[in-house]
Amino acid sequence: MRFVAVYAAVCCLVLPSGAGAQAESPLVYPSPPGTGAGAWAPAYEKARALASQMTLEEKVNITRGFAADNVCAGTTGSVPRLGWPGMCLHDAGNGVRATDLVNAYPSAIHVGASWDKNLTYLRGLYMGKEFKAKGVNVILGPNAGPLGRSPLGGRNWEGFGVDPYLSGQLNYESIIGHQEAGVIANIKHLIANEQETYRRPYFGVEAVSSNVDDKTLHEFYLWPFADSVRAGVASVMCSYQRINNTYGCMNSKMMNGVLKTELAFDGFVLLDWNAIHDVNSVNAGLDMVMPLGGSLGNNLTAAVSNGTVTEDRVTDMATRILAAWYLVGQDVDFPVPGFGIQNLTLPHEQVDARIPESKPILLEGAIAGHVLLKNENNALPFTQKLTMLSVFGYDATIPRTKNTDNLFQLGYTSSEEMGQAVLGTPERFDQAARGGTIVTGGRAGANAPAYIIDPLAAIQHRAAIDDTWVNWDVTSLTPDVNPASDACLVFINAIATEGWDRTGLHDDFSDGLVLSVASRCANTIVIVHAAGVRLVDQWIEHPNVTAAIIAHLPGQDSGTALVKLLYGEAGFSGKLPYTMAKNESDYNVYAPCGRGADNTTDPQCDFTEGVYLDYRAFDAHNITPRYEFGYGLSYTTFDYSALSISPRGTSRSAACQTLWDVAARVEVTVTNTGSAPGQEVAQLYVGIPNSPPKQLRGFEKVPLDPAQSAIIAFDLTRRDLSVWDVVAQDWDLQEGNYTVFVGASSRDVRLKDVLTISA
């Protein structure tokens, strides 16, 4: 017997079953109107009242983009007659893009490596306040897709990690923060948007079709979107590529069926910029077109006249947009849309969006996403004064230029190369951004920082305090090494950007630099700023490589954060939000899908691996990773004890149970058994019957002083323990034994017990 689900069932997806067959996405019509339930009720009451006063042309006007004096990524039409000002929509991932006097926050992959819910919320809150100060109504983030099906994904760094539970929890916190700040969050990209290669149609070639079965869709790719809707997210962005051979922004199954019916989403669906569409996409569930009206301008009015689209559908589109505006309080004391987003080369009013309260959050966030991989013989922290310190590597210094596209941070030499990259010439992509240190990835998710404290600058300032002699050579591939060096720091990076996918997970250029220094320095410490998975096996076991750090993308306080960690003024607490393999071939999904041997113009990408990705696949196939999902060292040690499981209605037939009811509470005691203060990320995994061996279902980060203990509680909901039943089109809590694992990583399991689900 199944428990009561929180949303209605809609017909399942269809994958190919015979030779030459293609995946199909069922048609789901009509588009369900927003209900305005729960927290949405007051906003819908106001939105319906305002929409009822609008003419058809006015309602159409607020659903499409217009050219504007500001440089917002998109600007909606307005309704001056009724005093509705329109909205500015703008990017996003690291902070407010294409403007001045804002901060560059740690990237999402860096935040994912922190595993810190509270820091994630605060980042979302203060970032949201900056967007509001600049007059941005809709922040085009956070990101639940891509999750990271391919470790080469060019936009993986814009998401929090490869696991849907981790992504869901941190997207939830981000959305709460953004919308409490008064801006509309926009979760993207719906759905299975897992590669940049052929993400859009080019020169007669269709965009790739992500062919995903119904079970995988619900248990993996939809999971963080469901968390986002539960957080009250006010807008969702549909994706460029096809899902089961229907374009994302024309896919009625995804927008009408899954999002608006199953998840009961009451906000508006936003088109990714210039994603393929026609007027029928409105019937498929699309509510807003960007950046300009295109075929949904006058054509939408005409479509109502000829009966292709009902006026009720247009009214629902407008109502959803207005309700989102009211939901976050933009009807009260909100700046003129886009007034702080002006062309910086023209005279403009300066709007300083930064607030003092954000500064400690920026630095703490930068510190928290660093992951210590290796620390032989306590090479770190530097507890004694260093007489001589040597610094090598292109990533140690500030980029040679600063502009809103961060071209040199991406390894580009011109905007022309950027354009060629977007059009699909991956051979032009450089694995390393050799122009300087990276604090973000590239394109829409990036922004221009207020400043960059690069690693070498921060080291120099510390050296001035300690009277340390610093050698540096940040250009040579085989630099001279002074044998008197107490330590040698080697800085390399791995860059990624929107527009195309990475070509590999290491590069000979950077690895050769590390080996050159390590061959002549007995205390070589490697720091890798990385936009995703970066393999380290060419040098990680070298006896002279005593320590290694994955520094991810820390934002503008990069160097300051690193020096605090190197000198023990802060402790490492980051954990990997993905698996680092020993070899590329260890990943069951590695390269993005292409056009195949026959160079088809209709590329198909079959997600045949289902939910078995990253650590789930490594566990299922018994592959030993170099560093597992959830791994990260600390300057102290932690002990786990006293695991207990308290069932709460753990029967399949429990009456009136919903997905979000707690089925069991798990508690564990964590103790700092070392000599230094530290923060531990306690992780809970569950072995669900007929599923991967372990799936993340809880994590909590706790600060502890030496000898201090804390009891950590994890609530397991019925959703956490359920699987998707394709036939019943419902979640199913299976009868049987569920192994509960608690520990410091997906493989460093300290305690385990069994939870039994009865009939």
PDB file of N, CA and C in Angstrom, residues 114-116 119 364 367-368 570-575 632-638 640 670 672 676-682 700-705:
ATOM      1  N   SER A 114      31.809  23.200   0.659  1.00  0.00           N
ATOM      2  CA  SER A 114      31.730  23.580   2.078  1.00  0.00           C
ATOM      3  C   SER A 114      30.756  22.703   2.852  1.00  0.00           C
ATOM      4  N   TRP A 115      29.766  22.135   2.172  1.00  0.00           N
ATOM      5  CA  TRP A 115      28.717  21.322   2.812  1.00  0.00           C
ATOM      6  C   TRP A 115      28.099  22.077   3.998  1.00  0.00           C
ATOM      7  N   ASP A 116      27.939  23.381   3.846  1.00  0.00           N
ATOM      8  CA  ASP A 116      27.510  24.223   4.961  1.00  0.00           C
ATOM      9  C   ASP A 116      26.185  24.893   4.613  1.00  0.00           C
ATOM     10  N   LEU A 119      25.998  28.763   5.852  1.00  0.00           N
ATOM     11  CA  LEU A 119      26.778  29.650   4.993  1.00  0.00           C
ATOM     12  C   LEU A 119      26.114  29.817   3.633  1.00  0.00           C
ATOM     13  N   GLU A 364      34.540  33.788   5.022  1.00  0.00           N
ATOM     14  CA  GLU A 364      34.270  32.473   5.597  1.00  0.00           C
ATOM     15  C   GLU A 364      33.881  31.476   4.508  1.00  0.00           C
ATOM     16  N   ILE A 367      36.996  30.359   2.622  1.00  0.00           N
ATOM     17  CA  ILE A 367      37.772  29.391   3.402  1.00  0.00           C
ATOM     18  C   ILE A 367      37.120  28.010   3.331  1.00  0.00           C
ATOM     19  N   ALA A 368      35.797  27.973   3.469  1.00  0.00           N
ATOM     20  CA  ALA A 368      35.091  26.709   3.708  1.00  0.00           C
ATOM     21  C   ALA A 368      35.111  25.753   2.530  1.00  0.00           C
ATOM     22  N   ALA A 570      42.907  29.346  10.185  1.00  0.00           N
ATOM     23  CA  ALA A 570      41.616  28.707   9.924  1.00  0.00           C
ATOM     24  C   ALA A 570      41.896  27.245   9.617  1.00  0.00           C
ATOM     25  N   GLY A 571      40.915  26.412   9.822  1.00  0.00           N
ATOM     26  CA  GLY A 571      41.093  24.988   9.584  1.00  0.00           C
ATOM     27  C   GLY A 571      40.370  24.534   8.334  1.00  0.00           C
ATOM     28  N   PHE A 572      40.898  23.505   7.694  1.00  0.00           N
ATOM     29  CA  PHE A 572      40.219  22.910   6.550  1.00  0.00           C
ATOM     30  C   PHE A 572      38.973  22.166   7.026  1.00  0.00           C
ATOM     31  N   SER A 573      37.870  22.403   6.323  1.00  0.00           N
ATOM     32  CA  SER A 573      36.630  21.686   6.643  1.00  0.00           C
ATOM     33  C   SER A 573      35.875  21.284   5.389  1.00  0.00           C
ATOM     34  N   GLY A 574      36.417  21.600   4.205  1.00  0.00           N
ATOM     35  CA  GLY A 574      35.738  21.271   2.962  1.00  0.00           C
ATOM     36  C   GLY A 574      35.789  19.786   2.649  1.00  0.00           C
ATOM     37  N   LYS A 575      34.789  19.332   1.927  1.00  0.00           N
ATOM     38  CA  LYS A 575      34.695  17.941   1.477  1.00  0.00           C
ATOM     39  C   LYS A 575      34.351  17.940  -0.020  1.00  0.00           C
ATOM     40  N   GLY A 632      37.621  14.737   2.694  1.00  0.00           N
ATOM     41  CA  GLY A 632      38.377  15.948   2.983  1.00  0.00           C
ATOM     42  C   GLY A 632      39.058  15.827   4.333  1.00  0.00           C
ATOM     43  N   LEU A 633      40.341  16.198   4.385  1.00  0.00           N
ATOM     44  CA  LEU A 633      41.109  16.135   5.623  1.00  0.00           C
ATOM     45  C   LEU A 633      40.917  17.397   6.455  1.00  0.00           C
ATOM     46  N   SER A 634      41.341  17.301   7.713  1.00  0.00           N
ATOM     47  CA  SER A 634      41.242  18.406   8.657  1.00  0.00           C
ATOM     48  C   SER A 634      42.559  18.511   9.421  1.00  0.00           C
ATOM     49  N   TYR A 635      42.700  19.572  10.187  1.00  0.00           N
ATOM     50  CA  TYR A 635      43.860  19.703  11.069  1.00  0.00           C
ATOM     51  C   TYR A 635      43.638  18.995  12.403  1.00  0.00           C
ATOM     52  N   THR A 636      42.479  18.358  12.551  1.00  0.00           N
ATOM     53  CA  THR A 636      42.204  17.599  13.760  1.00  0.00           C
ATOM     54  C   THR A 636      41.547  16.282  13.361  1.00  0.00           C
ATOM     55  N   THR A 637      41.123  15.506  14.336  1.00  0.00           N
ATOM     56  CA  THR A 637      40.487  14.215  14.082  1.00  0.00           C
ATOM     57  C   THR A 637      39.147  14.163  14.808  1.00  0.00           C
ATOM     58  N   PHE A 638      38.252  13.312  14.294  1.00  0.00           N
ATOM     59  CA  PHE A 638      36.911  13.223  14.856  1.00  0.00           C
ATOM     60  C   PHE A 638      36.534  11.762  15.059  1.00  0.00           C
ATOM     61  N   TYR A 640      33.269   9.063  15.926  1.00  0.00           N
ATOM     62  CA  TYR A 640      31.820   8.891  15.844  1.00  0.00           C
ATOM     63  C   TYR A 640      31.395   7.792  16.807  1.00  0.00           C
ATOM     64  N   VAL A 670      29.461  13.073  17.680  1.00  0.00           N
ATOM     65  CA  VAL A 670      30.748  13.352  17.052  1.00  0.00           C
ATOM     66  C   VAL A 670      31.614  14.093  18.058  1.00  0.00           C
ATOM     67  N   ASN A 672      35.555  15.792  18.820  1.00  0.00           N
ATOM     68  CA  ASN A 672      36.868  16.239  18.343  1.00  0.00           C
ATOM     69  C   ASN A 672      37.926  15.585  19.220  1.00  0.00           C
ATOM     70  N   ALA A 676      43.346  20.437  17.833  1.00  0.00           N
ATOM     71  CA  ALA A 676      42.993  21.716  17.220  1.00  0.00           C
ATOM     72  C   ALA A 676      41.486  21.814  17.060  1.00  0.00           C
ATOM     73  N   PRO A 677      40.936  23.028  17.108  1.00  0.00           N
ATOM     74  CA  PRO A 677      39.514  23.178  16.807  1.00  0.00           C
ATOM     75  C   PRO A 677      39.258  22.859  15.338  1.00  0.00           C
ATOM     76  N   GLY A 678      38.067  22.431  15.041  1.00  0.00           N
ATOM     77  CA  GLY A 678      37.762  22.089  13.658  1.00  0.00           C
ATOM     78  C   GLY A 678      36.271  21.959  13.439  1.00  0.00           C
ATOM     79  N   GLN A 679      35.920  21.792  12.178  1.00  0.00           N
ATOM     80  CA  GLN A 679      34.518  21.570  11.797  1.00  0.00           C
ATOM     81  C   GLN A 679      34.425  20.262  11.033  1.00  0.00           C
ATOM     82  N   GLU A 680      33.507  19.417  11.457  1.00  0.00           N
ATOM     83  CA  GLU A 680      33.315  18.145  10.782  1.00  0.00           C
ATOM     84  C   GLU A 680      31.975  18.139  10.048  1.00  0.00           C
ATOM     85  N   VAL A 681      31.980  17.542   8.864  1.00  0.00           N
ATOM     86  CA  VAL A 681      30.752  17.319   8.111  1.00  0.00           C
ATOM     87  C   VAL A 681      30.366  15.858   8.296  1.00  0.00           C
ATOM     88  N   ALA A 682      29.417  15.619   9.183  1.00  0.00           N
ATOM     89  CA  ALA A 682      28.912  14.264   9.380  1.00  0.00           C
ATOM     90  C   ALA A 682      27.927  13.950   8.262  1.00  0.00           C
ATOM     91  N   GLU A 700      25.374  17.268   8.126  1.00  0.00           N
ATOM     92  CA  GLU A 700      25.380  18.407   9.045  1.00  0.00           C
ATOM     93  C   GLU A 700      26.824  18.778   9.351  1.00  0.00           C
ATOM     94  N   LYS A 701      27.109  20.074   9.366  1.00  0.00           N
ATOM     95  CA  LYS A 701      28.450  20.568   9.679  1.00  0.00           C
ATOM     96  C   LYS A 701      28.446  21.144  11.087  1.00  0.00           C
ATOM     97  N   VAL A 702      29.387  20.687  11.890  1.00  0.00           N
ATOM     98  CA  VAL A 702      29.399  21.082  13.292  1.00  0.00           C
ATOM     99  C   VAL A 702      30.798  21.527  13.695  1.00  0.00           C
ATOM    100  N   PRO A 703      30.941  22.713  14.340  1.00  0.00           N
ATOM    101  CA  PRO A 703      32.242  23.152  14.863  1.00  0.00           C
ATOM    102  C   PRO A 703      32.471  22.569  16.250  1.00  0.00           C
ATOM    103  N   LEU A 704      33.689  22.087  16.476  1.00  0.00           N
ATOM    104  CA  LEU A 704      34.012  21.467  17.763  1.00  0.00           C
ATOM    105  C   LEU A 704      35.411  21.862  18.210  1.00  0.00           C
ATOM    106  N   ASP A 705      35.534  22.224  19.462  1.00  0.00           N
ATOM    107  CA  ASP A 705      36.845  22.428  20.071  1.00  0.00           C
ATOM    108  C   ASP A 705      37.422  21.089  20.494  1.00  0.00           C
TER     109      ASP A 705
END
